[in-house]
XYZ file of C-alpha atoms in Angstrom:
375
model
C 13.962 -2.924 -19.057
C 10.201 -3.321 -18.712
C 9.564 -2.588 -15.033
C 6.920 -4.301 -12.892
C 5.393 -0.877 -12.198
C 6.051 2.605 -13.505
C 4.998 6.178 -12.867
C 2.932 8.063 -15.444
C 4.541 11.461 -16.059
C 3.264 13.424 -19.052
C 3.517 16.983 -20.354
C 0.745 18.217 -18.054
C 2.655 16.965 -15.001
C 5.826 18.689 -16.145
C 3.922 21.927 -16.733
C 2.298 22.022 -13.272
C 5.625 21.245 -11.586
C 7.357 23.935 -13.634
C 4.650 26.442 -12.693
C 4.919 25.504 -9.010
C 8.680 26.019 -9.108
C 8.120 29.617 -10.221
C 5.868 30.487 -7.280
C 6.925 32.423 -4.183
C 6.330 29.457 -1.870
C 7.910 26.114 -2.713
C 6.657 24.687 0.577
C 4.076 25.776 3.121
C 1.839 27.343 0.469
C -1.688 26.878 -0.866
C -1.046 23.730 -2.919
C -0.905 21.594 0.220
C -4.482 22.337 1.225
C -5.611 22.092 -2.413
C -4.172 18.592 -2.654
C -5.709 17.580 0.661
C -9.117 18.825 -0.487
C -8.794 16.977 -3.792
C -7.969 13.748 -1.958
C -10.977 14.163 0.328
C -13.285 14.686 -2.626
C -11.869 11.698 -4.504
C -11.870 9.234 -1.613
C -15.114 10.450 -0.049
C -13.823 11.538 3.356
C -13.900 14.867 5.195
C -10.290 15.404 6.258
C -6.780 14.726 4.973
C -3.178 15.449 5.898
C -0.466 15.002 3.278
C 3.081 14.203 4.387
C 6.464 13.335 2.915
C 5.980 9.542 2.834
C 3.512 6.807 3.695
C 5.938 5.749 6.436
C 5.552 9.191 8.009
C 1.783 8.901 7.566
C 1.770 5.560 9.371
C 3.975 6.888 12.161
C 1.690 9.862 12.797
C -1.427 7.697 12.600
C -0.052 5.302 15.198
C 0.991 8.264 17.352
C -2.494 9.774 17.508
C -4.047 6.338 18.082
C -1.931 6.157 21.261
C -0.531 2.687 20.613
C 2.478 3.243 22.898
C 3.112 0.092 24.996
C 0.119 -1.605 23.352
C -0.058 -4.293 20.666
C -0.704 -3.578 16.997
C -2.165 -6.525 15.105
C -1.136 -6.441 11.459
C -0.251 -8.509 8.416
C 3.233 -9.859 7.689
C 2.583 -9.603 3.938
C 3.538 -5.968 3.516
C 6.496 -3.667 3.189
C 8.272 -3.396 6.537
C 7.145 0.209 7.081
C 3.680 -0.952 8.166
C 5.203 -2.651 11.200
C 8.239 -0.403 11.636
C 6.098 2.684 12.117
C 4.177 0.955 14.909
C 7.452 0.233 16.690
C 8.511 3.853 16.149
C 5.319 4.871 17.969
C 6.210 2.647 20.925
C 3.936 -0.294 20.135
C 4.544 -4.015 20.087
C 3.738 -5.781 16.823
C 1.957 -9.087 16.389
C 1.410 -10.662 12.990
C -1.827 -12.337 11.884
C -1.708 -14.876 9.046
C -3.168 -14.174 5.617
C -5.633 -15.695 3.175
C -4.637 -16.970 -0.266
C -5.136 -13.498 -1.779
C -2.368 -11.988 0.370
C -4.750 -10.101 2.658
C -5.109 -10.562 6.417
C -7.442 -13.417 7.380
C -10.493 -12.081 9.283
C -11.111 -15.462 10.937
C -7.582 -15.641 12.307
C -7.889 -12.039 13.423
C -11.136 -12.852 15.221
C -9.577 -15.882 16.917
C -6.752 -13.686 18.215
C -9.173 -11.099 19.555
C -11.301 -13.756 21.245
C -8.208 -15.005 23.046
C -7.357 -11.612 24.559
C -8.127 -8.114 23.335
C -7.382 -5.889 26.317
C -3.883 -4.756 25.256
C -4.620 -4.239 21.547
C -3.964 -0.630 20.546
C -4.896 -0.912 16.871
C -5.610 -3.261 13.993
C -3.687 -2.314 10.848
C -4.688 -3.978 7.583
C -3.052 -3.703 4.152
C -4.986 -3.942 0.877
C -2.477 -6.207 -0.851
C -1.710 -5.363 -4.487
C -4.613 -2.898 -4.511
C -7.260 -5.522 -3.715
C -9.359 -4.588 -0.674
C -9.390 -6.600 2.523
C -12.758 -7.968 3.668
C -13.681 -4.570 5.005
C -17.120 -5.351 6.452
C -15.895 -8.289 8.515
C -12.811 -6.493 9.801
C -14.672 -3.256 10.574
C -17.266 -5.245 12.513
C -14.525 -6.914 14.563
C -12.877 -3.574 15.310
C -16.202 -2.133 16.455
C -17.119 -5.204 18.521
C -13.841 -5.057 20.426
C -13.650 -1.242 20.418
C -10.240 -1.210 18.732
C -9.161 1.502 16.236
C -8.868 0.298 12.637
C -6.002 1.641 10.528
C -6.222 0.866 6.811
C -2.822 0.960 5.134
C -4.243 1.489 1.652
C -0.846 2.413 0.201
C -1.495 0.039 -2.724
C -5.141 0.876 -3.169
C -5.887 4.509 -4.034
C -8.727 4.258 -6.549
C -9.779 0.734 -5.582
C -13.392 -0.018 -4.642
C -15.127 -2.183 -2.054
C -18.867 -2.581 -2.622
C -18.919 0.615 -4.642
C -17.062 2.762 -2.104
C -13.461 3.908 -2.237
C -10.916 1.822 -0.375
C -9.248 3.967 2.255
C -12.463 5.561 3.470
C -13.624 3.017 6.068
C -10.849 2.904 8.656
C -10.652 5.222 11.633
C -7.514 6.416 9.869
C -6.449 5.493 6.334
C -3.037 5.678 4.674
C -2.033 6.314 1.062
C 1.397 6.258 -0.576
C 2.563 8.454 -3.437
C 5.833 6.649 -4.162
C 6.502 6.424 -7.929
C 5.390 2.778 -8.193
C 2.048 3.535 -6.497
C -1.194 4.590 -8.283
C -0.202 8.287 -8.237
C 3.096 9.914 -7.354
C 4.374 13.085 -5.695
C 8.014 11.920 -6.123
C 7.836 10.676 -2.522
C 4.810 11.281 -0.340
C 1.885 9.938 1.612
C -1.357 10.914 3.309
C -3.626 10.154 6.236
C -7.340 10.570 5.507
C -10.284 10.239 7.867
C -13.692 11.498 8.929
C -12.249 12.200 12.389
C -11.509 15.929 12.483
C -9.704 15.847 15.828
C -7.316 13.073 14.773
C -6.366 14.828 11.541
C -5.798 18.095 13.411
C -3.466 16.250 15.793
C -1.637 14.724 12.831
C -1.237 18.124 11.169
C 0.252 19.497 14.384
C 2.774 16.643 14.567
C 3.589 17.006 10.856
C 5.341 20.326 11.493
C 7.282 20.080 14.761
C 4.197 20.306 16.994
C 4.275 24.077 16.517
C 1.321 26.448 16.104
C 1.400 30.085 15.012
C 0.091 32.530 17.645
C 0.515 36.117 16.426
C 3.053 38.060 14.400
C 6.405 36.319 15.067
C 5.184 34.351 18.070
C 4.489 30.627 18.002
C 4.163 27.837 20.513
C 5.276 24.218 20.528
C 2.520 22.020 21.935
C 3.891 18.559 21.196
C 7.082 16.799 20.149
C 6.580 16.715 16.398
C 8.563 16.150 13.213
C 9.323 17.681 9.860
C 7.085 15.431 7.774
C 5.866 18.210 5.467
C 5.198 17.710 1.760
C 6.283 20.532 -0.557
C 3.987 22.643 -2.725
C 5.828 21.378 -5.797
C 5.048 17.789 -4.832
C 1.423 18.688 -4.099
C 1.046 20.394 -7.477
C 2.138 17.144 -9.094
C -0.220 15.152 -6.871
C -3.238 17.270 -7.817
C -2.569 16.679 -11.497
C -1.837 12.985 -11.014
C -5.139 12.506 -9.212
C -7.033 13.771 -12.266
C -5.568 10.893 -14.329
C -5.909 8.148 -11.735
C -9.123 6.493 -12.895
C -7.947 6.451 -16.513
C -4.632 4.913 -15.500
C -6.344 2.250 -13.381
C -8.482 1.297 -16.385
C -5.319 0.920 -18.470
C -3.850 -1.342 -15.775
C -7.090 -3.317 -15.732
C -6.811 -3.986 -19.473
C -3.365 -5.528 -18.959
C -4.595 -7.519 -15.954
C -7.617 -8.865 -17.839
C -5.373 -9.914 -20.719
C -3.241 -11.872 -18.259
C -6.322 -13.421 -16.645
C -7.499 -14.753 -19.987
C -4.092 -15.958 -21.150
C -3.175 -17.609 -17.846
C -6.438 -19.495 -17.324
C -5.992 -23.163 -16.330
C -2.241 -23.235 -16.931
C -0.229 -26.017 -15.223
C 2.334 -23.738 -13.565
C 0.676 -21.117 -11.369
C -2.540 -19.557 -10.114
C -3.674 -15.950 -10.197
C -5.552 -13.973 -7.549
C -9.200 -13.591 -8.503
C -10.811 -10.251 -7.654
C -14.274 -10.756 -6.190
C -17.289 -9.233 -7.930
C -17.892 -6.680 -5.165
C -14.335 -5.350 -5.388
C -12.326 -3.394 -7.916
C -8.545 -3.496 -7.582
C -6.234 -0.576 -8.313
C -3.986 -3.235 -9.913
C -0.955 -1.818 -8.160
C 0.577 -5.278 -8.591
C -0.222 -8.327 -10.692
C 0.837 -11.310 -8.561
C 1.036 -14.890 -9.758
C 1.383 -17.797 -7.339
C 3.536 -20.698 -8.486
C 2.455 -24.215 -7.648
C 4.641 -25.907 -4.987
C 6.757 -27.904 -7.455
C 8.206 -24.604 -8.697
C 9.108 -23.052 -5.338
C 12.725 -24.166 -5.491
C 13.048 -22.823 -9.059
C 11.859 -19.289 -8.311
C 15.344 -17.768 -8.246
C 16.043 -19.339 -11.628
C 12.744 -17.999 -12.993
C 13.418 -14.534 -11.572
C 16.892 -14.393 -13.117
C 15.558 -15.544 -16.493
C 13.129 -12.621 -16.496
C 15.927 -10.182 -15.656
C 18.034 -11.646 -18.466
C 15.080 -11.033 -20.804
C 14.918 -7.364 -19.685
C 11.611 -7.894 -17.885
C 11.427 -6.451 -14.388
C 9.661 -8.687 -11.886
C 9.561 -8.557 -8.101
C 8.520 -10.625 -5.088
C 5.906 -9.155 -2.728
C 6.684 -9.763 0.061
C 9.196 -11.431 2.261
C 7.160 -11.773 5.488
C 8.109 -8.977 7.865
C 8.892 -11.470 10.646
C 11.509 -13.140 8.407
C 13.878 -10.151 8.535
C 16.817 -10.385 10.934
C 15.663 -7.392 12.978
C 12.280 -8.951 13.647
C 13.783 -12.365 14.360
C 15.883 -10.763 17.088
C 12.890 -8.815 18.371
C 10.225 -11.525 18.247
C 12.069 -14.810 17.795
C 11.374 -17.320 15.056
C 7.832 -17.056 13.696
C 6.141 -19.326 11.194
C 2.744 -18.492 9.736
C 1.729 -21.209 7.304
C -0.101 -19.160 4.698
C 2.321 -16.222 4.698
C 5.305 -18.562 4.364
C 3.626 -20.390 1.485
C 2.598 -17.140 -0.213
C 6.168 -15.834 -0.113
C 7.467 -19.013 -1.725
C 4.803 -18.842 -4.433
C 4.504 -15.138 -5.310
C 5.991 -13.292 -8.279
C 4.768 -9.874 -9.470
C 4.628 -9.385 -13.244
C 4.718 -6.032 -15.058
C 1.249 -4.456 -15.044
C 0.928 -0.699 -15.430
C -0.511 2.056 -17.575
C 2.718 2.616 -19.512
C 2.578 -0.914 -20.985
C 1.156 -1.891 -24.359
C -0.713 -5.133 -25.018
C 2.234 -6.158 -27.179
C 4.494 -5.876 -24.144
C 2.012 -7.905 -22.097
C 2.083 -10.557 -24.815
C 5.875 -10.562 -24.614
C 5.686 -11.089 -20.835
C 3.218 -13.953 -21.341
C 5.349 -15.612 -24.009
C 8.551 -15.268 -22.011
C 6.893 -16.558 -18.832
C 5.663 -19.737 -20.481
C 8.968 -20.173 -22.318
C 10.890 -19.943 -19.037
C 8.596 -22.415 -17.288
C 8.596 -24.897 -20.161
C 12.393 -24.815 -20.248
C 12.633 -25.860 -16.596
C 12.302 -29.456 -17.747
C 9.820 -32.325 -17.939
C 10.096 -33.127 -14.208
C 7.836 -30.124 -13.577
C 5.082 -31.087 -16.012
């Protein structure tokens, strides 16, 4: 099965993990700080805290932003963790509709803030598929209304916005190291920032809220968690980070092949990356035209039958039963349309151009076989 995304594990990764397994400290050792420093250098920020998942990273970020009993404005076009973690931190969640690239719409965000901004605890954006949000506009809004900006850049490690790394402009920024993401630590995540105090608070919460005092003595200052990332995982992360730019370029080659081959086809559109952005190409989404919405299950199954892994990103968060019970029925026009239209094709560094050609050929074969009524 050709998967829609895939980790890149080579001999060098296996060697660093094997070496880490032979060390005295499998967790709580020097590799954690080494990985954090490497992330800071790569992203262009001063401080980082690595944790055991991006969900944990989000939870801790919301905690230190003090969103309890406040509203978090976020996108519905994301994995549920973006919103779930806000609820875990005691916040209420409100969804803002998206643009046609899957990212939160700055104009709709501004309209919501103009209506009432006094109870907003944070704005959380997601760089969908590795393509940056309109960072300047959103940052300006956050500053105008004095609201913390959290960038869930889980898709976007290595992406650029106007020449600067995505995940460096929020008050706090989140990365994911799940195997389908740009780099992996098996499972893992990080919060990065230029705010020293916030990262220190997050590091305290990462390990039970406990600080070492002297000899055997310690003190618990806050109700924290065990969100630590192991030294073995960090050793892998350090090595993965060295290969990131090369792997993104390999993904870009596949994406550019698709762009050329899919130009002006009668079945679907692609998401164009603006000149001042560079995507990490975490996903390669296509957006079917409306006449194909009701055939998407059939298309999806045909890909699976052909041993090609595809996925849909995402079912709007408000469409899940839990959120329906919590918030009632919600309809956001663009998010609903995007969900009906979107399908993610395989696009990753482990693919060859021949495999991309196979995906292209199979895609057009499937669509042509749907019948003349769709022409």
